[in-house]
Each structure stands twice: as structure tokens, then as C-alpha cells.
mmCIF file of C-alpha atoms in Angstrom:
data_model
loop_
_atom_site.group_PDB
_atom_site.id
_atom_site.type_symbol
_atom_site.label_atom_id
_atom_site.label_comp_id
_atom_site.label_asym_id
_atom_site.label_seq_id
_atom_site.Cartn_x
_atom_site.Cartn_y
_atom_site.Cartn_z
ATOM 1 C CA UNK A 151 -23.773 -7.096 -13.574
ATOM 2 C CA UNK A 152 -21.287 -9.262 -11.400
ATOM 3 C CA UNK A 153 -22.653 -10.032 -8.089
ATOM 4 C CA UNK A 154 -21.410 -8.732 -4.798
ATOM 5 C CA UNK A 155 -19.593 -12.815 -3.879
ATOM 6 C CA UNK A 156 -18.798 -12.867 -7.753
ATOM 7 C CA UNK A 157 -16.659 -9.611 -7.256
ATOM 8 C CA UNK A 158 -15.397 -10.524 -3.855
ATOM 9 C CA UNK A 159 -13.587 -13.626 -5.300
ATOM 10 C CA UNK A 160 -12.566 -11.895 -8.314
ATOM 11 C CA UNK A 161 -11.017 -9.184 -5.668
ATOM 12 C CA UNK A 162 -9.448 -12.058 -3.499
ATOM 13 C CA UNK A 163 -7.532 -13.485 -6.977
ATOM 14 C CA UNK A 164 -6.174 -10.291 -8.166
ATOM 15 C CA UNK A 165 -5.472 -9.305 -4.737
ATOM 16 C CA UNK A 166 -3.296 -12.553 -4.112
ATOM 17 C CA UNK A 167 -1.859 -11.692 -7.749
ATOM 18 C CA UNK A 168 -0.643 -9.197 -6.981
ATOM 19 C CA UNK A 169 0.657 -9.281 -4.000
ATOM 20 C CA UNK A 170 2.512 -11.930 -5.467
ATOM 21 C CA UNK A 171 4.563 -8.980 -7.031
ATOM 22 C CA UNK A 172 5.135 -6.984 -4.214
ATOM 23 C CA UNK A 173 6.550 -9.664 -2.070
ATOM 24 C CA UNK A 174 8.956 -10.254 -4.965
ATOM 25 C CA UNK A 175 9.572 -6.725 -5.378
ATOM 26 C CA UNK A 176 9.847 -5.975 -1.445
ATOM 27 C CA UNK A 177 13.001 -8.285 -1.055
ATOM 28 C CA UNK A 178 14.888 -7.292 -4.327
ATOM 29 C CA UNK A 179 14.663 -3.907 -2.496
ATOM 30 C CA UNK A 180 15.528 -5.465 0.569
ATOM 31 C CA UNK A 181 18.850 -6.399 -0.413
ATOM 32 C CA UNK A 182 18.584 -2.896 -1.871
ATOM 33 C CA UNK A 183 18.366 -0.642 1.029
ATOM 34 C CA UNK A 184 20.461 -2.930 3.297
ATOM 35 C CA UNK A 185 23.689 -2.028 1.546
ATOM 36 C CA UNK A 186 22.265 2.065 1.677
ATOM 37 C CA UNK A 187 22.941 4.092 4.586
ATOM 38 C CA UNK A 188 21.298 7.232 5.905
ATOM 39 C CA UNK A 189 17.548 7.941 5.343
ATOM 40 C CA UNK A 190 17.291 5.474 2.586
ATOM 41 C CA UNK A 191 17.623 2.922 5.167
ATOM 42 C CA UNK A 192 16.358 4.333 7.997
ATOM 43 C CA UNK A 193 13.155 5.659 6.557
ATOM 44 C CA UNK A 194 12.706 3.499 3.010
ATOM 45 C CA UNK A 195 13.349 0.361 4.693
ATOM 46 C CA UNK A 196 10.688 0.087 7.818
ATOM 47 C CA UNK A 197 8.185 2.149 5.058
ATOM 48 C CA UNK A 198 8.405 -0.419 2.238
ATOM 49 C CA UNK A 199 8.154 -3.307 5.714
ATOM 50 C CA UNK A 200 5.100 -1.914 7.315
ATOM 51 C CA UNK A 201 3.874 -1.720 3.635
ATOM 52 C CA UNK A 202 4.403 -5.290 2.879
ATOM 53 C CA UNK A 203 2.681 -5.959 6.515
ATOM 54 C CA UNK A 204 -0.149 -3.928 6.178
ATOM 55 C CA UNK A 205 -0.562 -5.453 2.887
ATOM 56 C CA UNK A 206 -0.178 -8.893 4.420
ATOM 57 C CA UNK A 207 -2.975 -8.433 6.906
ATOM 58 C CA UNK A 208 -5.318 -7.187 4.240
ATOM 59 C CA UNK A 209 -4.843 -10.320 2.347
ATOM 60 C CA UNK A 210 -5.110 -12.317 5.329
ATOM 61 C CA UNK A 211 -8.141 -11.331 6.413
ATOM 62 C CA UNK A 212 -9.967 -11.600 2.605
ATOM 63 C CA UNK A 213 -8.863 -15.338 2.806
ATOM 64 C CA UNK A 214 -10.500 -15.602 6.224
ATOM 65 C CA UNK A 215 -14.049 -13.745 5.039
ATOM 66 C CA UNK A 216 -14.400 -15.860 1.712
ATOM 67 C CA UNK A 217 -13.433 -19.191 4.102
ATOM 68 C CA UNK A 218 -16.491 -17.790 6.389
ATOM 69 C CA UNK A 219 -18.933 -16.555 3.385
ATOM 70 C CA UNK A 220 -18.694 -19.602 1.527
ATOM 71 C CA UNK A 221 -17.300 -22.624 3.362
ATOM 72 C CA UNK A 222 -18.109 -21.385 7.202
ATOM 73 C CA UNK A 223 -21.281 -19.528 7.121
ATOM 74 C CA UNK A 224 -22.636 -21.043 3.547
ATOM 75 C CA UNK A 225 -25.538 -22.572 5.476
ATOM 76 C CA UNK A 226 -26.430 -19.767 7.957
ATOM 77 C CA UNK A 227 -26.547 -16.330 6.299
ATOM 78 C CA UNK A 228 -25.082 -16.932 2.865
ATOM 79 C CA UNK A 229 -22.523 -15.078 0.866
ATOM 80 C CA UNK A 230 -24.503 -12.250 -0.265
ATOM 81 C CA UNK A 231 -25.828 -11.236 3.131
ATOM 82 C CA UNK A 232 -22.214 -11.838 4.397
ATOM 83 C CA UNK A 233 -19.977 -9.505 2.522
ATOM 84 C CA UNK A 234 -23.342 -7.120 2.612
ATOM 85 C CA UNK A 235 -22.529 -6.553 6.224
ATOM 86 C CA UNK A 236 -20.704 -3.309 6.229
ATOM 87 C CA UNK A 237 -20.026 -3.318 10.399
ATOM 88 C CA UNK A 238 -18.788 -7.143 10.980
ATOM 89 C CA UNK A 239 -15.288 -6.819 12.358
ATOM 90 C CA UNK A 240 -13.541 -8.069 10.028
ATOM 91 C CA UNK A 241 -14.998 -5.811 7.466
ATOM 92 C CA UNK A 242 -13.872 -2.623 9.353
ATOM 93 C CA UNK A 243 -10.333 -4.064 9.674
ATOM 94 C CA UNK A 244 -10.674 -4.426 6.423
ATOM 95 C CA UNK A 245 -11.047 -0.898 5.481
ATOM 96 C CA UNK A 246 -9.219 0.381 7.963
ATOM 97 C CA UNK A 247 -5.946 -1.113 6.255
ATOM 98 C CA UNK A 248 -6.690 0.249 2.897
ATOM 99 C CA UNK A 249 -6.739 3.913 4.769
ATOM 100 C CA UNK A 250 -3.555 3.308 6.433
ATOM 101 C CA UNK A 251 -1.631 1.884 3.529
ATOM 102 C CA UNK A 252 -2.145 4.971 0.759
ATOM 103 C CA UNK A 253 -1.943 7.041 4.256
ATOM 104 C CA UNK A 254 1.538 6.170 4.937
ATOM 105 C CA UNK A 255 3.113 5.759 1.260
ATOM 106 C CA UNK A 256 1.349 9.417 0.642
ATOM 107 C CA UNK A 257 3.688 10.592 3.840
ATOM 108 C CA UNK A 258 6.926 9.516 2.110
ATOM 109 C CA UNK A 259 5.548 11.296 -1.198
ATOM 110 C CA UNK A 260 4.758 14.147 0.701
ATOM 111 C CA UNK A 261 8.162 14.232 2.192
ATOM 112 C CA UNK A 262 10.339 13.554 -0.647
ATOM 113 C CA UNK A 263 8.297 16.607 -2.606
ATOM 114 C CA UNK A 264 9.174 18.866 -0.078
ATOM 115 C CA UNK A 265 12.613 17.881 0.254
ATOM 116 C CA UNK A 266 13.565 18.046 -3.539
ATOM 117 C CA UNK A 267 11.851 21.612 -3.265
ATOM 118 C CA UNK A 268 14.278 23.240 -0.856
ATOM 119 C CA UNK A 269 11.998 22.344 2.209
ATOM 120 C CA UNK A 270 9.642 24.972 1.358
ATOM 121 C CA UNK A 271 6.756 25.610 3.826
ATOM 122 C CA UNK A 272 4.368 26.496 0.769
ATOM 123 C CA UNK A 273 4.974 22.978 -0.173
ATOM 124 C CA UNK A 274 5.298 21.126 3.046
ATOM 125 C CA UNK A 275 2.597 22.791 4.985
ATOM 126 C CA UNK A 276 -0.439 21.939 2.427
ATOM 127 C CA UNK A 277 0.993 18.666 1.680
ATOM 128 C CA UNK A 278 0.637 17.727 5.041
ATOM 129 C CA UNK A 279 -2.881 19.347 5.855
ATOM 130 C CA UNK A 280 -4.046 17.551 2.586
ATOM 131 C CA UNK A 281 -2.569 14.387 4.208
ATOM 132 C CA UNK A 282 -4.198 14.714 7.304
ATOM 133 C CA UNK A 283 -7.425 15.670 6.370
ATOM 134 C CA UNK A 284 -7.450 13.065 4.135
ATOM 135 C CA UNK A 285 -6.436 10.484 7.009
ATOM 136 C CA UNK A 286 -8.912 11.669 9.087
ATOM 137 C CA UNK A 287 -11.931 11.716 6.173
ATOM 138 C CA UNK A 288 -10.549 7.454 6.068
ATOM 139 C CA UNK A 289 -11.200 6.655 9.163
ATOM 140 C CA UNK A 290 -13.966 8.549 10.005
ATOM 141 C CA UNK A 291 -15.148 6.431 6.924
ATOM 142 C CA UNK A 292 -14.477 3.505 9.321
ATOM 143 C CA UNK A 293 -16.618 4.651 12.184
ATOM 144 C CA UNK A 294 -19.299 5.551 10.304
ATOM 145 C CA UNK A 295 -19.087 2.094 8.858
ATOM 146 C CA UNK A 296 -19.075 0.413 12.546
ATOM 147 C CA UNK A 297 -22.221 2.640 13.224
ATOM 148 C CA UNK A 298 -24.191 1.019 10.473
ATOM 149 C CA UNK A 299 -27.413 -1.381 10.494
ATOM 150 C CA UNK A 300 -28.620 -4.560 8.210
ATOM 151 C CA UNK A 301 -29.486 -3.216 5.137
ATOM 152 C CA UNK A 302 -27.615 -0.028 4.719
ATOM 153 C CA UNK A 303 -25.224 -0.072 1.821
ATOM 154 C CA UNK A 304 -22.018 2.488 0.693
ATOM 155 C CA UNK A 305 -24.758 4.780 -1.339
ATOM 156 C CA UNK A 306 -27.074 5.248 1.690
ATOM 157 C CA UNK A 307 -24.260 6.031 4.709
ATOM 158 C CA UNK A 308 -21.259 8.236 3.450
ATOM 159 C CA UNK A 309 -21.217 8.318 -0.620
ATOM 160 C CA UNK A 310 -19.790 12.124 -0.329
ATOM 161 C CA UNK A 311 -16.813 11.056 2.291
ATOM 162 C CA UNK A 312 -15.748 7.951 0.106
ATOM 163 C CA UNK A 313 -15.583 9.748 -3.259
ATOM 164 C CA UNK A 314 -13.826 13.239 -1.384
ATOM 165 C CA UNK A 315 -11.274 10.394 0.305
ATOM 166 C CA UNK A 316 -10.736 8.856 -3.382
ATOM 167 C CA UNK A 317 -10.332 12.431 -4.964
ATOM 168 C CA UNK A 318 -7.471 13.364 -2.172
ATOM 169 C CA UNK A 319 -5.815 10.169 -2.842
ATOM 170 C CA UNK A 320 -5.421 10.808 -6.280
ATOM 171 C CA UNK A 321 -5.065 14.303 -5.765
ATOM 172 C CA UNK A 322 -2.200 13.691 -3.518
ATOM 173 C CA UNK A 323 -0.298 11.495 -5.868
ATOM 174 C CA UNK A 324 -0.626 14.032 -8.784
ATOM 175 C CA UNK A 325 0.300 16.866 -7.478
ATOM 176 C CA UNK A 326 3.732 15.319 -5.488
ATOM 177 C CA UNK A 327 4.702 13.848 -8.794
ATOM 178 C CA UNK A 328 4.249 16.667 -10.789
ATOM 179 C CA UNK A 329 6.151 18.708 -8.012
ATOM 180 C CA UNK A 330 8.832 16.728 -7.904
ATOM 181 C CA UNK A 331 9.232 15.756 -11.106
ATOM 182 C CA UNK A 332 9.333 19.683 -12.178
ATOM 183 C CA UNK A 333 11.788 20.391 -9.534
ATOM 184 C CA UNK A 334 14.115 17.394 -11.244
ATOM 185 C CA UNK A 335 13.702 19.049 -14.387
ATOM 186 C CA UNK A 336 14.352 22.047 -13.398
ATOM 187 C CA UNK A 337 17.505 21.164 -11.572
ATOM 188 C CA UNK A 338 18.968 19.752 -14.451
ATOM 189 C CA UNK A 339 18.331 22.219 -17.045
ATOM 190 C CA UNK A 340 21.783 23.958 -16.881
ATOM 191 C CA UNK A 341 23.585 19.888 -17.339
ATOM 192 C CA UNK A 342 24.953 19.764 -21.015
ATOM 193 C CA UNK A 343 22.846 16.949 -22.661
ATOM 194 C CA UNK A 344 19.119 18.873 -22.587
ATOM 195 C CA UNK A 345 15.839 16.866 -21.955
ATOM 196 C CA UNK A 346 17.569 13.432 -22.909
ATOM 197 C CA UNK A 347 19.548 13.552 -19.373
ATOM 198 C CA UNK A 348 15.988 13.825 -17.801
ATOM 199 C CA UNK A 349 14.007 10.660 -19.480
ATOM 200 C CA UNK A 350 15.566 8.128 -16.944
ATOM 201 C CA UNK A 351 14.156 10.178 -13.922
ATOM 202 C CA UNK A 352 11.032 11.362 -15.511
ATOM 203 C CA UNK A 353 10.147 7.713 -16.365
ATOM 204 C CA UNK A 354 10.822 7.007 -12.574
ATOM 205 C CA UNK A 355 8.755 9.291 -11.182
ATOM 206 C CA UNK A 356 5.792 9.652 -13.731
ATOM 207 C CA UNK A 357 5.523 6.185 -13.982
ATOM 208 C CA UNK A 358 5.298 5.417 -10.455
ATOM 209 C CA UNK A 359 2.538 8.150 -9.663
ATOM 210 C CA UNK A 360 0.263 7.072 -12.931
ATOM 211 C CA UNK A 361 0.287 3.417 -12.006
ATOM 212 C CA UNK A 362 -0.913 4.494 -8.573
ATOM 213 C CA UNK A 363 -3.258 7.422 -9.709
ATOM 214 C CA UNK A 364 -4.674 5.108 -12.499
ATOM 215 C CA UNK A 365 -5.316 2.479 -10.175
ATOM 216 C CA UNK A 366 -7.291 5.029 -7.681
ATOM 217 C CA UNK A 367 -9.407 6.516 -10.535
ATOM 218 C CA UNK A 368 -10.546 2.870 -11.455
ATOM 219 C CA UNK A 369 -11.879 2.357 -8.076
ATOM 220 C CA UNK A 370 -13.133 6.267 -7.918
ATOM 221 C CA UNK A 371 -15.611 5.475 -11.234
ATOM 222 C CA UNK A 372 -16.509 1.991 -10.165
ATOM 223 C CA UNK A 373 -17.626 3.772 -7.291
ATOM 224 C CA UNK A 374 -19.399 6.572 -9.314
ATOM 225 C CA UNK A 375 -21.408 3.791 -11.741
ATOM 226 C CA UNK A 376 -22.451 1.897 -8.483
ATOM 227 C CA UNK A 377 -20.421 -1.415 -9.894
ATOM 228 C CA UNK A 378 -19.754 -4.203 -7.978
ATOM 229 C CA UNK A 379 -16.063 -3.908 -10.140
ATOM 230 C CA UNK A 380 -14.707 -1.388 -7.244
ATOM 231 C CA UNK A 381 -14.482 -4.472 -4.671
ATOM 232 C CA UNK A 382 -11.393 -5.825 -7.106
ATOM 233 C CA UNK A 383 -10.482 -2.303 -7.426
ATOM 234 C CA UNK A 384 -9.954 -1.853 -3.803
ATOM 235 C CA UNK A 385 -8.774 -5.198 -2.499
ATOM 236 C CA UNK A 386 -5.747 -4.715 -5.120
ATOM 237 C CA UNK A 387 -5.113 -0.906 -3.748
ATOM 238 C CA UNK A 388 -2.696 -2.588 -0.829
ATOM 239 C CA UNK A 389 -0.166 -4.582 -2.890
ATOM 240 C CA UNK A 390 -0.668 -1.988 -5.758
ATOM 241 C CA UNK A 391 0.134 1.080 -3.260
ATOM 242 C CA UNK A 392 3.643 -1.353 -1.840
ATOM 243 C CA UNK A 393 4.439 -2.056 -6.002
ATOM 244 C CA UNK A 394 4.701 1.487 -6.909
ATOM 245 C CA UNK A 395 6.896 2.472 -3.418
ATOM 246 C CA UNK A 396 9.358 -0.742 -4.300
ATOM 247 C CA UNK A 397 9.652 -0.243 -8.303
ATOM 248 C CA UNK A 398 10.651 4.000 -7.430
ATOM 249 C CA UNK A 399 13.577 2.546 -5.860
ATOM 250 C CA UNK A 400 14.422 -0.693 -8.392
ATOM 251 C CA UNK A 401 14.162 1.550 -11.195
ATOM 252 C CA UNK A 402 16.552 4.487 -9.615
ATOM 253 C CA UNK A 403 18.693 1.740 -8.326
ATOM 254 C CA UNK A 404 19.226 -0.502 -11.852
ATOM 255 C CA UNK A 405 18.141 2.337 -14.007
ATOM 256 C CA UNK A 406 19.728 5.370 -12.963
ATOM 257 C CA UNK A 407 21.979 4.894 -9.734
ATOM 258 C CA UNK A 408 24.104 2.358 -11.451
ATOM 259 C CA UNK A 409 26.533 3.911 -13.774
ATOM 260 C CA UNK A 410 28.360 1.826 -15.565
ATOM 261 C CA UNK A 411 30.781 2.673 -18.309
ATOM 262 C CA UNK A 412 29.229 1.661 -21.721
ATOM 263 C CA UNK A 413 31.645 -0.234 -23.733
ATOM 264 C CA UNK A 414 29.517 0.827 -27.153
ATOM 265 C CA UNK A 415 26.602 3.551 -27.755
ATOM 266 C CA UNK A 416 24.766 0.811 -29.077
ATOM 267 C CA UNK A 417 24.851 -1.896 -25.768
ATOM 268 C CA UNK A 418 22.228 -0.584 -23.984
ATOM 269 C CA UNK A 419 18.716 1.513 -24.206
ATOM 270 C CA UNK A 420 20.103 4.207 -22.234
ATOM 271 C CA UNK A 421 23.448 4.752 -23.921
ATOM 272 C CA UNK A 422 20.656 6.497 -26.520
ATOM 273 C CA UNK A 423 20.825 9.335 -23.779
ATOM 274 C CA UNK A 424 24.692 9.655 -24.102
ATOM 275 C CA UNK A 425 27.365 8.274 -21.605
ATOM 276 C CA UNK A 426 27.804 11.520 -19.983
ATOM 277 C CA UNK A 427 24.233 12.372 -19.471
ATOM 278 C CA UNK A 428 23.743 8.931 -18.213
ATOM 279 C CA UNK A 429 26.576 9.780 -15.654
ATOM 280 C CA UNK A 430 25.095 12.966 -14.735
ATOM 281 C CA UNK A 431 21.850 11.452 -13.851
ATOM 282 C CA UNK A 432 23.055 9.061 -11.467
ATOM 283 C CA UNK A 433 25.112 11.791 -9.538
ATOM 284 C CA UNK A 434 22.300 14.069 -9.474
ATOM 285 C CA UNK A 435 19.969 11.779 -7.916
ATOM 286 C CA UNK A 436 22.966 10.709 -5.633
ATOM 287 C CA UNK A 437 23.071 14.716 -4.608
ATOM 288 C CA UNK A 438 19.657 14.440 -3.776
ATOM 289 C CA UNK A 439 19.512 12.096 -1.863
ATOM 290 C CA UNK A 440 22.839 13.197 0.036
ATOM 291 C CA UNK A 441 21.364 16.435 0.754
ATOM 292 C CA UNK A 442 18.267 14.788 2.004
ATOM 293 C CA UNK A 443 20.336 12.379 4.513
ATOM 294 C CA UNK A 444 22.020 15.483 6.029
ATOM 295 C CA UNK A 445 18.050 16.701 6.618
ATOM 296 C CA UNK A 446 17.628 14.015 8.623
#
């Protein structure tokens, strides 16, 4: 099995990889949202920045533990004891990140689900205790983390916490995108042009909440099988969480908020859905996201 410094540096590549993406994906939807108006720039826009910031931090302080586990401290206490210290500082900051950044992307999730649903209560109010409790469960995580001794690993303190915060975080993500993505469907039902009007959207908003749910289940039976594989799992989370917020809004943006006129069925993928389902797409999205500005 990989060793606890073996995974660490494994986590601190694929972390910088991808992070990588969402700084590239962060300013294409910079110069997005900067030519929006209305909630999509007053709410998307400091989101997707305290995103990229939390994520930023995160990354900042793995490059400052693996400089002090194997260049700082190599001599002292060693790598293994190092990263085995579940209460140093830097550790807690650590973690505390990771809570906040699923903890504020869930809010806009939350909020756009009970939006597209007519602002109903039976969708707003559990969406939000769900998101609390699930807040709270983090960083309680965190404290209980700051209270521990030499020795004590993630098995011996708060096993039950962790895997309850990893089921809410998943569970949260499911359920929105299933919400809104049957309240899309739904809305469109009575557009000529059936189901193929809907692909474009469904693709948007399925794709977004598997990437994310798939990435949280990884790190939920790494966890489970008591693998050292759920410190990459976890360091990744961050950028991964800021990569599925940004690519929502690139692909409504390029995929389904641009309408262009199609010169030919045959000059682009989603001329296979039909020029005026295509158009119909865009302006139904547009609605949305008109009515949702007027909310506001």
C-alpha cells in the first residue's frame, strides 16, 4: 500500500494539476460574467473568486507542509510523523478549506434548485438545513481534529462524522441536480422539438453534478478501505469543486446561450437537435435566469 508521504506528494501533483485547470477555466469565465449583468455577476462572479481563493490557499499551504516534511523538518521528526500530525496548524487550515469550499459551491446549488422550482419552501427549507448541518458536521470535524494527541489517527477520533460529512456532500449534489434538472425538463416539455431540445441542458447540468459526486464517492471509499489513496482524493476536492462551478457556466455560455444561426444542419453537433430547438434552448435558459435576476 502507498505510504502516508508517498500519497501526500501524489496529492500535492494532482492537486497542482488541477488547479492548473481551474485557473484557466476561472478567467475564461471571467471575461464571461463581466459582460453579464444582474445576479450572474453579482453572485457568480465573487462565488467562482472566493472559489479560486480558497482553492489557492489550499494549494499554498500543501507546498509549504511537503517544503517542511521533507526539506525543513527531514532531520527532526521525518515525513511520516509529520503529515501523521492531525492538530499542527497548518493541518487544520488545511481541512478547514476543504469544508468551506464544497460549503459554499453547495449554497449556489442549493439556490439555483430552489429558484428553477418556483422558490418553493419544500425545496428551499431542507436544502438549506441539509447545508447547514452539513457545515456544521465540517467543522466540528476541525475541532475535534485540533483536540487530538500524537498517535491518534482519522479511524480512532471521528470515523462516523467524516463519512456522514462525505455522504451529505454527495447527497447534496445529487439531489440539486436531479431537482433541477427535472424541473428543466419539465419546463420544456410543451416546446415543439421533444427530448432533443433538452440534451444541451441535461448535459450541463448532469455532467457538472457527476464529475463532482464521482469525485466525492472516490474519496468516501478510500476512506471506507482505510487507503492512503483518499489524501489525493481530497487535496484535488478544491480545484475539482471550482472546475465543475466554472465549466456550468462555459458550457451554458458556448453551448447553449450562444445561438447562432446554422448556415447547414450538418456544421455543427448541435444542429443534430434542430435550429429551432437549439433556439429555444438558449431563450429558455435566458428566461431563467431573467426571472431569477428579478429575485434578487
Amino acid at each position: 500500500m502507498i505510504s502516508l508521504p508517498e500519497a501526500s506528494l501524489l496529492a500535492l501533483f494532482l492537486e497542482t494539476l488541477f488547479y492548473g485547470v481551474f485557473f484557466t477555466f476561472y478567467w475564461l469565465t471571467l471575461g464571461i460574467l463581466l459582460k453579464k449583468y444582474g445576479v450572474q455577476r453579482g453572485l457568480l462572479l465573487p462565488v467562482a473568486t472566493l472559489l479560486l481563493c480558497i482553492a489557492t490557499a489550499h494549494l499554498i499551504i500543501d507546498f509549504i507542509r511537503a517544503l517542511e516534511a521533507f526539506v525543513l523538518n527531514v532531520d527532526t521528526i521525518g515525513a511520516d510523523a509529520y503529515y501523521s500530525n492531525l492538530a499542527s496548524p497548518l493541518e487544520l487550515a488545511k481541512t478547514a478549506l476543504y469544508v468551506t469550499q464544497p460549503t459554499v459551491a453547495d449554497s449556489v446549488l442549493v439556490w439555483r434548485c430552489y429558484v428553477l422550482n418556483n422558490r418553493s419552501l419544500l425545496v428551499g427549507i431542507p436544502g438549506c438545513i441539509v447545508l447547514l448541518a452539513n457545515g456544521a458536521i465540517g467543522y466540528y470535524i476541525v475541532w475535534c481534529l485540533s483536540r487530538t494527541v500524537a498517535g491518534t489517527t482519522i479511524y480512532t477520533t471521528i470515523p462516523g462524522l467524516i463519512t456522514t460529512f462525505y455522504i451529505l456532500t454527495m447527497l447534496i449534489s445529487i439531489v440539486c441536480t436531479t431537482l433541477i434538472s427535472w424541473r428543466i425538463w419539465r419546463s420544456r416539455r410543451s416546446i415543439s422539438g421533444g427530448s432533443a431540445d433538452l440534451l444541451p441542458v441535461m448535459m450541463v447540468i448532469v455532467e457538472g453534478g457527476a464529475i463532482y459526486a464521482t469525485s466525492v464517492l472516490a474519496l468516501l471509499l478510500a476512506f471506507l478501505t482505510g487507503s492512503n489513496g483518499q489524501y489525493p482524493a481530497m487535496d484535488i476536492g478544491p480545484p475539482v469543486v471550482g472546475i465543475v462551478f466554472c465549466l456550468i457556466i462555459l458550457q451554458v455560455h458556448f453551448c447553449v446561450g450562444n445561438n447562432p444561426q446554422p448556415s447547414s444542419p450538418s456544421k455543427s453537433f448541435t444542429n443534430l437537435f434542430g435550429e429551432q430547438g437549439e433556439q429555444n434552448m438558449g431563450y429558455g435558459i435566458e428566461r431563467m435566469i431573467e426571472e431569477t435576476d428579478h429575485s434578487v
